[in-house]
PDB file of C-alpha atoms in Angstrom:
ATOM      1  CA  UNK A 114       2.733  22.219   4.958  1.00  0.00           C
ATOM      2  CA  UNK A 115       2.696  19.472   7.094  1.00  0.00           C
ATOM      3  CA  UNK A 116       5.427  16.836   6.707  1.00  0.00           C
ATOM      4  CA  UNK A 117       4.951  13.231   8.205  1.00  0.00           C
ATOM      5  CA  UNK A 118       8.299  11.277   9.069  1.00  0.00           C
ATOM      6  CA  UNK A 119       6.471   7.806   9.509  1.00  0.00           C
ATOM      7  CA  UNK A 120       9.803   5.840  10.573  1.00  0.00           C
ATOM      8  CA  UNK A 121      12.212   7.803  13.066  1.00  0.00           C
ATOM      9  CA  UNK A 122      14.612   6.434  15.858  1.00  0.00           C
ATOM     10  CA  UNK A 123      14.543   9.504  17.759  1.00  0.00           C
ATOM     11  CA  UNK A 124      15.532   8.474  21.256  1.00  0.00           C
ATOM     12  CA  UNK A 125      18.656   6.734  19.094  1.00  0.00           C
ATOM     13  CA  UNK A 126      22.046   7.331  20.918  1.00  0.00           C
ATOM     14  CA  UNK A 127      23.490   9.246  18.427  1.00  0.00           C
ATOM     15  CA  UNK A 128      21.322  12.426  19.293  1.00  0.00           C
ATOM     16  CA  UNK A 129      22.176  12.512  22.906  1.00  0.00           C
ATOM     17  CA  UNK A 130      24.136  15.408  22.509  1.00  0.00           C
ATOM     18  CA  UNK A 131      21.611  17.411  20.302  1.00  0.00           C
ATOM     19  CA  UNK A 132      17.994  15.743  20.048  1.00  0.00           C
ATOM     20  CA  UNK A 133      16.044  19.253  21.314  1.00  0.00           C
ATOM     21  CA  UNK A 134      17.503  21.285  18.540  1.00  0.00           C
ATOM     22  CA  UNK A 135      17.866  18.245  16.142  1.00  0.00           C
ATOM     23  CA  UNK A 136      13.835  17.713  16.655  1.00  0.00           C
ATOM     24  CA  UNK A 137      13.208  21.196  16.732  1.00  0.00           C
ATOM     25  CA  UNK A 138      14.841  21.980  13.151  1.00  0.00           C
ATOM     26  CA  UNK A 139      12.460  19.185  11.951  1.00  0.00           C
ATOM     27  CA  UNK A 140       9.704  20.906  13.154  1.00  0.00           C
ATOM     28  CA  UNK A 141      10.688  24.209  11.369  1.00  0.00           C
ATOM     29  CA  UNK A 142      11.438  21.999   7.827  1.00  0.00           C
ATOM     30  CA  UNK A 143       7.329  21.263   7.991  1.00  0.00           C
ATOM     31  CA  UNK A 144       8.040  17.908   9.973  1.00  0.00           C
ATOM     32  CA  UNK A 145       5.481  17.516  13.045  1.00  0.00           C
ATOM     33  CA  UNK A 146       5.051  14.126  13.069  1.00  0.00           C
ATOM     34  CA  UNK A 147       7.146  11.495  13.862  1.00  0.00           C
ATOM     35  CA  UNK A 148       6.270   7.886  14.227  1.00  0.00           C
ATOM     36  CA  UNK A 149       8.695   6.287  16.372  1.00  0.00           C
ATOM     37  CA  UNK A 150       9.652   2.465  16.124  1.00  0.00           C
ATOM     38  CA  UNK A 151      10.385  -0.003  19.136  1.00  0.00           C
ATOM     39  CA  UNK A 152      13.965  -1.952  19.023  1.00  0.00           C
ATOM     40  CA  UNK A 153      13.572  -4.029  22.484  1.00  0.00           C
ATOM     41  CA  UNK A 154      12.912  -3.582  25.520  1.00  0.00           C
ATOM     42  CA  UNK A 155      16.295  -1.468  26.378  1.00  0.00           C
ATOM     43  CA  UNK A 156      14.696   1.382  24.202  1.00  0.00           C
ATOM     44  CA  UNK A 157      11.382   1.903  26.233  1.00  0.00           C
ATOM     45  CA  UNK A 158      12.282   4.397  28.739  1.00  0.00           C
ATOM     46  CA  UNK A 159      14.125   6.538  26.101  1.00  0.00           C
ATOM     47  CA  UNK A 160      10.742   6.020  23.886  1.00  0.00           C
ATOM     48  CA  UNK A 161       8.996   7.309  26.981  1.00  0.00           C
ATOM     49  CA  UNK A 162      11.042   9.996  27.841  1.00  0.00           C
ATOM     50  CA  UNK A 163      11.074  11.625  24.099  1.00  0.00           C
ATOM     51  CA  UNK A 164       6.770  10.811  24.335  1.00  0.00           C
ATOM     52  CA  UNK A 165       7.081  13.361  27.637  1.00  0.00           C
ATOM     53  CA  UNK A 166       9.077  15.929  25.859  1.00  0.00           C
ATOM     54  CA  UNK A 167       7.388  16.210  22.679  1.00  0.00           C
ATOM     55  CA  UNK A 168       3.878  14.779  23.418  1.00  0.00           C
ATOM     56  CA  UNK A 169       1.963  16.757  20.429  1.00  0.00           C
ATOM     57  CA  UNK A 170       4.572  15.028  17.815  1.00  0.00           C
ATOM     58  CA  UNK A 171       6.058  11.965  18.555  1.00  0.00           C
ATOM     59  CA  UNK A 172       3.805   8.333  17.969  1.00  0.00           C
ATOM     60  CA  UNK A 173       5.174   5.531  19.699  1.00  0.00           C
ATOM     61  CA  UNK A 174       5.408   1.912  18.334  1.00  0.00           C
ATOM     62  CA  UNK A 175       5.805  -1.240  20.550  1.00  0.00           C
ATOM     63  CA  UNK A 176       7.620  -4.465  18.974  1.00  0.00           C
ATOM     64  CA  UNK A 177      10.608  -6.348  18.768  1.00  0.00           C
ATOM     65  CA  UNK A 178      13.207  -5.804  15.931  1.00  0.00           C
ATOM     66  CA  UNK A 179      14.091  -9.018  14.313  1.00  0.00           C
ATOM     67  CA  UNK A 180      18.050  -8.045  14.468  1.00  0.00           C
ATOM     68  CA  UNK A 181      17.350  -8.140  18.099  1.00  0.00           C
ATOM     69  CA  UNK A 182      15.543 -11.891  18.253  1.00  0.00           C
ATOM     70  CA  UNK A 183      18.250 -13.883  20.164  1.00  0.00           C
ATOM     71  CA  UNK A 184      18.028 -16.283  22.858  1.00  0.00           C
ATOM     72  CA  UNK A 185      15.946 -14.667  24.736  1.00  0.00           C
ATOM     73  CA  UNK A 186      13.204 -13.609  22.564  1.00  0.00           C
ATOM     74  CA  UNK A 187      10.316 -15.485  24.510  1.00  0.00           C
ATOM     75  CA  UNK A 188      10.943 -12.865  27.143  1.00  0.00           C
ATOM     76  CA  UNK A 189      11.239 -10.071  24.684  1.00  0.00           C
ATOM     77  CA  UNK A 190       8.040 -10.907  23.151  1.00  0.00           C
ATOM     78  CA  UNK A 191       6.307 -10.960  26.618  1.00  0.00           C
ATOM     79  CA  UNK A 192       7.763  -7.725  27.181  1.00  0.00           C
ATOM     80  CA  UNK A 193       6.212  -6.278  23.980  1.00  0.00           C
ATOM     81  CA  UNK A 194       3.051  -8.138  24.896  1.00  0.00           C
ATOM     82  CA  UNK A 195       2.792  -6.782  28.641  1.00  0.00           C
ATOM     83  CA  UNK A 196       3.216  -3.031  27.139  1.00  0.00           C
ATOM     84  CA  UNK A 197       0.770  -3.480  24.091  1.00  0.00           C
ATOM     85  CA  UNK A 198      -1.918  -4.356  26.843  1.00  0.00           C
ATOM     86  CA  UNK A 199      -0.526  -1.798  29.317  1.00  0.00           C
ATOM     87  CA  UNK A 200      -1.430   1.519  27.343  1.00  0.00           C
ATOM     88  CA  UNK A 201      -2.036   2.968  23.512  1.00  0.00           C
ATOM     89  CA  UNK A 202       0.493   2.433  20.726  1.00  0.00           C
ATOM     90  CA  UNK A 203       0.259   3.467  17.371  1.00  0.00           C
ATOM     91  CA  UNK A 204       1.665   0.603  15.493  1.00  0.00           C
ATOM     92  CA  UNK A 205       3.431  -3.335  16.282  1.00  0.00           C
ATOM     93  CA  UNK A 206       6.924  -1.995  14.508  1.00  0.00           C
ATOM     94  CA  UNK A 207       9.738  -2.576  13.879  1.00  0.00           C
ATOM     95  CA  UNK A 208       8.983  -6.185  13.129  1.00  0.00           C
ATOM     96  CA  UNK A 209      10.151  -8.508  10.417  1.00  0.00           C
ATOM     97  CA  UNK A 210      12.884 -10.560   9.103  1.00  0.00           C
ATOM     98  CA  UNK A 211      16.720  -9.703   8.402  1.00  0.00           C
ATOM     99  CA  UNK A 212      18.805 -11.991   7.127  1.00  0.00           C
ATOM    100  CA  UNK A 213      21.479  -9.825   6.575  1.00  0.00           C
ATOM    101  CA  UNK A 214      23.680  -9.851   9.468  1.00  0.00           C
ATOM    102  CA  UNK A 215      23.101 -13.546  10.542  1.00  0.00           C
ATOM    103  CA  UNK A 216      20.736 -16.114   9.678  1.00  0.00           C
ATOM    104  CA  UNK A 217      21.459 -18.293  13.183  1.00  0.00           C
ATOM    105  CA  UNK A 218      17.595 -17.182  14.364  1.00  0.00           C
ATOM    106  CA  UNK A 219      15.671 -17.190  11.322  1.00  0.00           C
ATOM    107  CA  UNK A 220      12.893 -19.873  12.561  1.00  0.00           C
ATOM    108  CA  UNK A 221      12.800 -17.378  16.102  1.00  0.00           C
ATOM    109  CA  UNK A 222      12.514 -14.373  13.737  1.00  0.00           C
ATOM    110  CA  UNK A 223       9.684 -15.624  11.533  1.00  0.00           C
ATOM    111  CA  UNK A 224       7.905 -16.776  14.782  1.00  0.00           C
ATOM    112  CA  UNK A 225       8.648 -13.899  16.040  1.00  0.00           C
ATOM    113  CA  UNK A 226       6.836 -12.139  13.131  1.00  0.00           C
ATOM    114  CA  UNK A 227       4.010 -14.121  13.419  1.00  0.00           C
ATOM    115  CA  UNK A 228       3.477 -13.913  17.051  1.00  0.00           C
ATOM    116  CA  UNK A 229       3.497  -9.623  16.645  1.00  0.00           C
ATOM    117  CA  UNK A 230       1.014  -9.529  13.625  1.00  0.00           C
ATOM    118  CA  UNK A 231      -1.288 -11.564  15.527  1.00  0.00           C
ATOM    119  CA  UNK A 232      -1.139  -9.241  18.572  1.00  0.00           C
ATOM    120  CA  UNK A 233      -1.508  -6.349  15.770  1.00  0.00           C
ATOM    121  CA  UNK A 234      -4.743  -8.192  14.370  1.00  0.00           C
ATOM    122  CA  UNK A 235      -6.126  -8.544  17.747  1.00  0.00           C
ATOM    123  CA  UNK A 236      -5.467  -4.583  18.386  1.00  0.00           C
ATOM    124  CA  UNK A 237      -6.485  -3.126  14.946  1.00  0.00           C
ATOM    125  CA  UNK A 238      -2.877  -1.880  14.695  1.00  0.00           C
ATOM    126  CA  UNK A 239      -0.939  -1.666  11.443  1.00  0.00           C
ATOM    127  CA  UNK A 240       2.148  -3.745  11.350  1.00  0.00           C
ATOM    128  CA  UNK A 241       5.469  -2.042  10.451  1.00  0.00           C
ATOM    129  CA  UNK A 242       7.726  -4.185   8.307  1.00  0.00           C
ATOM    130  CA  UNK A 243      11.365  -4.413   8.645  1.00  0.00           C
ATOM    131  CA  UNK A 244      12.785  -6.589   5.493  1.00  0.00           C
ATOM    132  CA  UNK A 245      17.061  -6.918   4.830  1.00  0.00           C
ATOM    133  CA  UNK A 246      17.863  -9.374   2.563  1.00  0.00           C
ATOM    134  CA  UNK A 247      14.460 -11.176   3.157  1.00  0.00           C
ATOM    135  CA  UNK A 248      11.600 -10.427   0.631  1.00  0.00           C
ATOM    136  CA  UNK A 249      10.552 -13.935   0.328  1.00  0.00           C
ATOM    137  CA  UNK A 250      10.647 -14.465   3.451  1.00  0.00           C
ATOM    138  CA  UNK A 251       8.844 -11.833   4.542  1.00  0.00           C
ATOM    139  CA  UNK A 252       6.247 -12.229   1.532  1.00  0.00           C
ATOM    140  CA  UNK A 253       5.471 -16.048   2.670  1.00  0.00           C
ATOM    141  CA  UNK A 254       4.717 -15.088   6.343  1.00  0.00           C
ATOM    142  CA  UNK A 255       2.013 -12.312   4.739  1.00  0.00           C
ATOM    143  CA  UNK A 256       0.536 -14.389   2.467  1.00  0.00           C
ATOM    144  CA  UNK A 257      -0.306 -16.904   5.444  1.00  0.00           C
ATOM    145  CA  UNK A 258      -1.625 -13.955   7.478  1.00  0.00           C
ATOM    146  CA  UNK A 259      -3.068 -12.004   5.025  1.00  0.00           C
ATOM    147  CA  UNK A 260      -6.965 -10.790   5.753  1.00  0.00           C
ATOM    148  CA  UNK A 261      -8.563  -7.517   6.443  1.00  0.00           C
ATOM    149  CA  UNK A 262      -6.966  -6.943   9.335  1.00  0.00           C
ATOM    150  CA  UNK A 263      -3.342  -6.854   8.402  1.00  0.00           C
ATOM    151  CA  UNK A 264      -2.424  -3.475   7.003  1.00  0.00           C
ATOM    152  CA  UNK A 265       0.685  -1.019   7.651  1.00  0.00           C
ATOM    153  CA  UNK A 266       3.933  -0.168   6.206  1.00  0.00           C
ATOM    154  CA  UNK A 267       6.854  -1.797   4.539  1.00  0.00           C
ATOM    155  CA  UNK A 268       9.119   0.304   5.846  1.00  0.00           C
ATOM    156  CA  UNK A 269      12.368   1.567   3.791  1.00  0.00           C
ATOM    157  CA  UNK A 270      11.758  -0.251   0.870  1.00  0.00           C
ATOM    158  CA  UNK A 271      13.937  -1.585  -1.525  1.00  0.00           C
ATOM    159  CA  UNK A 272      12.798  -3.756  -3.817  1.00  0.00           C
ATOM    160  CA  UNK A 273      11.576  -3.805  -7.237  1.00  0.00           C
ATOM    161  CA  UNK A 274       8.658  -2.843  -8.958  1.00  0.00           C
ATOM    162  CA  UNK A 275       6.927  -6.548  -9.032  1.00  0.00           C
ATOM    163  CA  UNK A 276       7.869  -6.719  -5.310  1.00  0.00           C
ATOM    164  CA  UNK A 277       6.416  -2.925  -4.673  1.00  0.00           C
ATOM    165  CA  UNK A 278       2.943  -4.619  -6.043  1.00  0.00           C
ATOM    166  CA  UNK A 279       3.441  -7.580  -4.246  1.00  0.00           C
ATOM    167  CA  UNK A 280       3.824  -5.489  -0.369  1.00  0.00           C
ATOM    168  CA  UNK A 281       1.077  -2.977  -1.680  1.00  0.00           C
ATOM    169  CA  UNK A 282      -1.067  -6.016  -2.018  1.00  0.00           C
ATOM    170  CA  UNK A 283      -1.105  -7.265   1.385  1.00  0.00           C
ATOM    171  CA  UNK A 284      -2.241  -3.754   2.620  1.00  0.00           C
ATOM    172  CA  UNK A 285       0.708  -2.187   2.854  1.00  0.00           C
ATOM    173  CA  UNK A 286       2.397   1.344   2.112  1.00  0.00           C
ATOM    174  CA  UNK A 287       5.575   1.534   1.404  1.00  0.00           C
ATOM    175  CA  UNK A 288       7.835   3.714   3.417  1.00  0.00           C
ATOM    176  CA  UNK A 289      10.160   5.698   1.340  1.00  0.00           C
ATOM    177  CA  UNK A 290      13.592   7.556   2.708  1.00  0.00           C
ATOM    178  CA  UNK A 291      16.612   8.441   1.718  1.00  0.00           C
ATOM    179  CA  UNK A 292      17.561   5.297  -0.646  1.00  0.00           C
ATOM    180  CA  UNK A 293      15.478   7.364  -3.168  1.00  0.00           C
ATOM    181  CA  UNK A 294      17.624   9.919  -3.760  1.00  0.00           C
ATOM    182  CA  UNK A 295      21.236   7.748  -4.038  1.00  0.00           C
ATOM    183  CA  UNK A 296      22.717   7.398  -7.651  1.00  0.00           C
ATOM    184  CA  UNK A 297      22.123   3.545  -7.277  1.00  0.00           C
ATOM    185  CA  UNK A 298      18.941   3.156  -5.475  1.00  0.00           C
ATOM    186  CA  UNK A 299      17.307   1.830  -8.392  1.00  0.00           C
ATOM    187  CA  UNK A 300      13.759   2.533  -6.543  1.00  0.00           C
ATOM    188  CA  UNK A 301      13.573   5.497  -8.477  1.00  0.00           C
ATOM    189  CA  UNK A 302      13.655   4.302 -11.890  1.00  0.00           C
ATOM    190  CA  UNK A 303       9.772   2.654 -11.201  1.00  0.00           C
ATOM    191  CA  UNK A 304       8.261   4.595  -8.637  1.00  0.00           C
ATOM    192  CA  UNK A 305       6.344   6.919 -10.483  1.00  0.00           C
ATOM    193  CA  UNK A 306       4.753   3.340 -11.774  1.00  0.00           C
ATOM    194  CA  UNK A 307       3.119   3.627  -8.472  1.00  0.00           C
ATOM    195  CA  UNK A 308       0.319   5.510  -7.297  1.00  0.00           C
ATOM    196  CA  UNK A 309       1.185   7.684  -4.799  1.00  0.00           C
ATOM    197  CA  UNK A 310      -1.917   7.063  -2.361  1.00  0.00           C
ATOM    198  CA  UNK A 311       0.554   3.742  -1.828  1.00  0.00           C
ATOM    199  CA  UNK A 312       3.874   6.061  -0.304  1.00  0.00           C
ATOM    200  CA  UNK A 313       4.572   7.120   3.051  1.00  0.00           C
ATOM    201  CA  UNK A 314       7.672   9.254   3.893  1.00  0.00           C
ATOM    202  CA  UNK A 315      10.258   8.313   6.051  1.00  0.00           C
ATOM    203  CA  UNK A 316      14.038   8.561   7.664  1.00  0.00           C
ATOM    204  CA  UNK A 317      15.074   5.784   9.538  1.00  0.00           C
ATOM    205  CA  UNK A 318      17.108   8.507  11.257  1.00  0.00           C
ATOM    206  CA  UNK A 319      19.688   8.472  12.453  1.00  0.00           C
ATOM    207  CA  UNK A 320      20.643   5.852   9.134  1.00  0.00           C
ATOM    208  CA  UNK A 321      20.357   5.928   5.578  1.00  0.00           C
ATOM    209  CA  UNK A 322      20.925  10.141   4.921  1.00  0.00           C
ATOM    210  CA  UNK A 323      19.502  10.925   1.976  1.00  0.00           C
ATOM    211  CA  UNK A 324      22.178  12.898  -0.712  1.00  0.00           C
ATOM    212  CA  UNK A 325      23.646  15.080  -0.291  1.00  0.00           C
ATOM    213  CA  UNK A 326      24.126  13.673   3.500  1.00  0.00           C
ATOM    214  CA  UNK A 327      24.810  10.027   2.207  1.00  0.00           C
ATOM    215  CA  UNK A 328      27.240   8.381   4.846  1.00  0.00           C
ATOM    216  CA  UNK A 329      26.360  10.868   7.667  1.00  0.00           C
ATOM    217  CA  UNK A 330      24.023  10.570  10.767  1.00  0.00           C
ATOM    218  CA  UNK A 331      20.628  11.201   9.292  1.00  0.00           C
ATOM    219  CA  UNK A 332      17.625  13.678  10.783  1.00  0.00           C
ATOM    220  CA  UNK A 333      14.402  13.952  10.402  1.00  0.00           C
ATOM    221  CA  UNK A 334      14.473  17.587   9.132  1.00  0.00           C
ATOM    222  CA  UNK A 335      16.238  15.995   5.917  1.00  0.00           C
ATOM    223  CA  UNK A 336      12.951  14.430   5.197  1.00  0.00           C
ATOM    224  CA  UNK A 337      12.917  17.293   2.717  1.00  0.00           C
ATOM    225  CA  UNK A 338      14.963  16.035   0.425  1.00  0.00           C
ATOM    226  CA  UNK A 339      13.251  12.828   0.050  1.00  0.00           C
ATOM    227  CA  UNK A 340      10.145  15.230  -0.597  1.00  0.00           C
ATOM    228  CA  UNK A 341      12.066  17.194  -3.259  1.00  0.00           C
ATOM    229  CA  UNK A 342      12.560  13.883  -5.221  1.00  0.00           C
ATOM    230  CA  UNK A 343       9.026  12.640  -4.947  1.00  0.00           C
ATOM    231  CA  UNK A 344       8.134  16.166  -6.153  1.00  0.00           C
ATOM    232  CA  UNK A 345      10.707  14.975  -9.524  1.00  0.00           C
ATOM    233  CA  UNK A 346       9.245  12.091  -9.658  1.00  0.00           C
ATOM    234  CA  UNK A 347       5.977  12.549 -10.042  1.00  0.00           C
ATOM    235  CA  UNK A 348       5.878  16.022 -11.459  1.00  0.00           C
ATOM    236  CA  UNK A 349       4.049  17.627  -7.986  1.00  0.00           C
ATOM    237  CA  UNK A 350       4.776  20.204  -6.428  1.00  0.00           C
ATOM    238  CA  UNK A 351       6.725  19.177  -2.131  1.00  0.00           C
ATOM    239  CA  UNK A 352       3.022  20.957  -0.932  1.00  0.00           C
ATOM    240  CA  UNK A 353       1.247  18.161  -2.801  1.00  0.00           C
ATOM    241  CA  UNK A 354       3.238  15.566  -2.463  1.00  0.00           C
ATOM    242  CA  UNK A 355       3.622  16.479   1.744  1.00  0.00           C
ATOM    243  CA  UNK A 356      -0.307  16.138   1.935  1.00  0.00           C
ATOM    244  CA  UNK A 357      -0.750  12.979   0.004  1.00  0.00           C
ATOM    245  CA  UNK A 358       1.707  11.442   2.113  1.00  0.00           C
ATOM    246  CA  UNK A 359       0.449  12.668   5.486  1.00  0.00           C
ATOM    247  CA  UNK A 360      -3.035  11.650   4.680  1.00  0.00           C
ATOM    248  CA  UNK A 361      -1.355   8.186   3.923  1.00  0.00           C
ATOM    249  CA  UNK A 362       0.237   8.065   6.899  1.00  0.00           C
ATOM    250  CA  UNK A 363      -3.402   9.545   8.686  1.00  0.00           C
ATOM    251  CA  UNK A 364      -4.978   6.612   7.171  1.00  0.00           C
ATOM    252  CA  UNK A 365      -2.692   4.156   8.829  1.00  0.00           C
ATOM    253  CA  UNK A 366      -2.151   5.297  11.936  1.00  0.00           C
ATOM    254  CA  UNK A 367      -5.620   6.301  12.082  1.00  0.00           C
ATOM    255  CA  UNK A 368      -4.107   9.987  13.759  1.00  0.00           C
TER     256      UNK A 368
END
């Protein structure tokens, strides 16, 4: 069985002290593939590092996080830029629009946004969606970009069902963790409404464990539970439910 964590922070601080046997109990849940999203340009040389450790499982992403648009996002975005010219990534992610913590930079986030999904266009490289507090913001920048060429994933989602249609119709999967399995996630009360060639699998790790972990640093090796409640869900067995999702993800990533 071969799990697919589409949306891990693996290089993340908060595995300094463990991240070889963290990774390595992923890898013996089923996990042996993990997508890794960009932050800014701080992150890159852990990215690289955890690329040189683990090179047959880790994916890296190259983008600028909209929590991290501040005054000096024209040189982030260059940054981002110079590296998605420089070599291969596998995605233009995190980017998006949070409104959640602060609103001072929404205009710079939503150019932001645009500026990365044209790069993503211009590469053939699915876009990886990061959305707090922000659907309709997000949902007017993709219907003025929307075309062939932009496809990825709206990463931890958690909207409703009229929202799920509305991401899966601009090309999008949606990235499910460990909001899935809390007591008032409310995504579980529709999902089975749809299809599951539309879901991807994800932690976000080292944030938002999945019960029975709630409130605790998250890992990707707890990617299983979010498997054991797609399973509920709809009615598959984890073996099914593990390949539809890595094909997803396959399909993507295009690896």
């Amino acid at each position: 069985m071969i799990i697919t964590d589409t949306h891990t922070h693996l290089y993340s601080e908060q595995f300094d002290e463990d991240r070889n046997e963290m990774v390595q109990r992923a890898i013996n849940a089923g996990v042996s593939r993990f997508f890794i999203p960009a932050i800014d340009s701080t992150y890159l040389n852990a990215m690289l590092d955890l690329e040189k450790k683990f090179p047959n499982n880790t994916f890296l992403m190259m983008g600028l996080h909209p929590t991290h648009v501040k005054e000096n996002v024209a040189k982030e975005l260059a940054f981002v830029k110079e590296w998605l010219d420089k070599r291969n990534f596998y995605a233009v992610g995190e980017i998006g629009i949070d409104l959640y913590w602060d609103k001072t930079f929404l205009k710079q986030q939503q150019l932001a946004f645009k500026t990365q999904i044209e790069w993503a266009k211009e590469k053939n490289l699915p876009i990886i969606i990061h959305c707090r507090d922000a659907f309709n913001e997000i949902f007017e920048v993709l219907e003025e970009m929307k075309g062939d060429k932009l496809f990825g994933i709206f990463h931890c989602f958690t909207g409703n069902l009229e929202q799920a249609k509305k991401a899966i119709s601009y090309n999008m999967k949606l990235g499910i963790g460990g909001v899935v399995t809390f007591k008032n996630g409310k995504i579980d009360q529709f999902l089975n409404k749809i299809p599951l060639e539309h879901i991807v699998l994800e932690t976000d790790a080292p944030y938002l464990a999945p019960t029975p972990f709630r409130g605790k640093r998250n890992e990707s090796s707890y990617i299983t539970k979010v498997l054991d409640k797609l399973a509920d869900i709809y009615n598959l067995s984890p073996q099914e439910i593990a390949e539809i999702t890595t094909q997803n993800s396959k399909n993507i990533f295009g690896i």
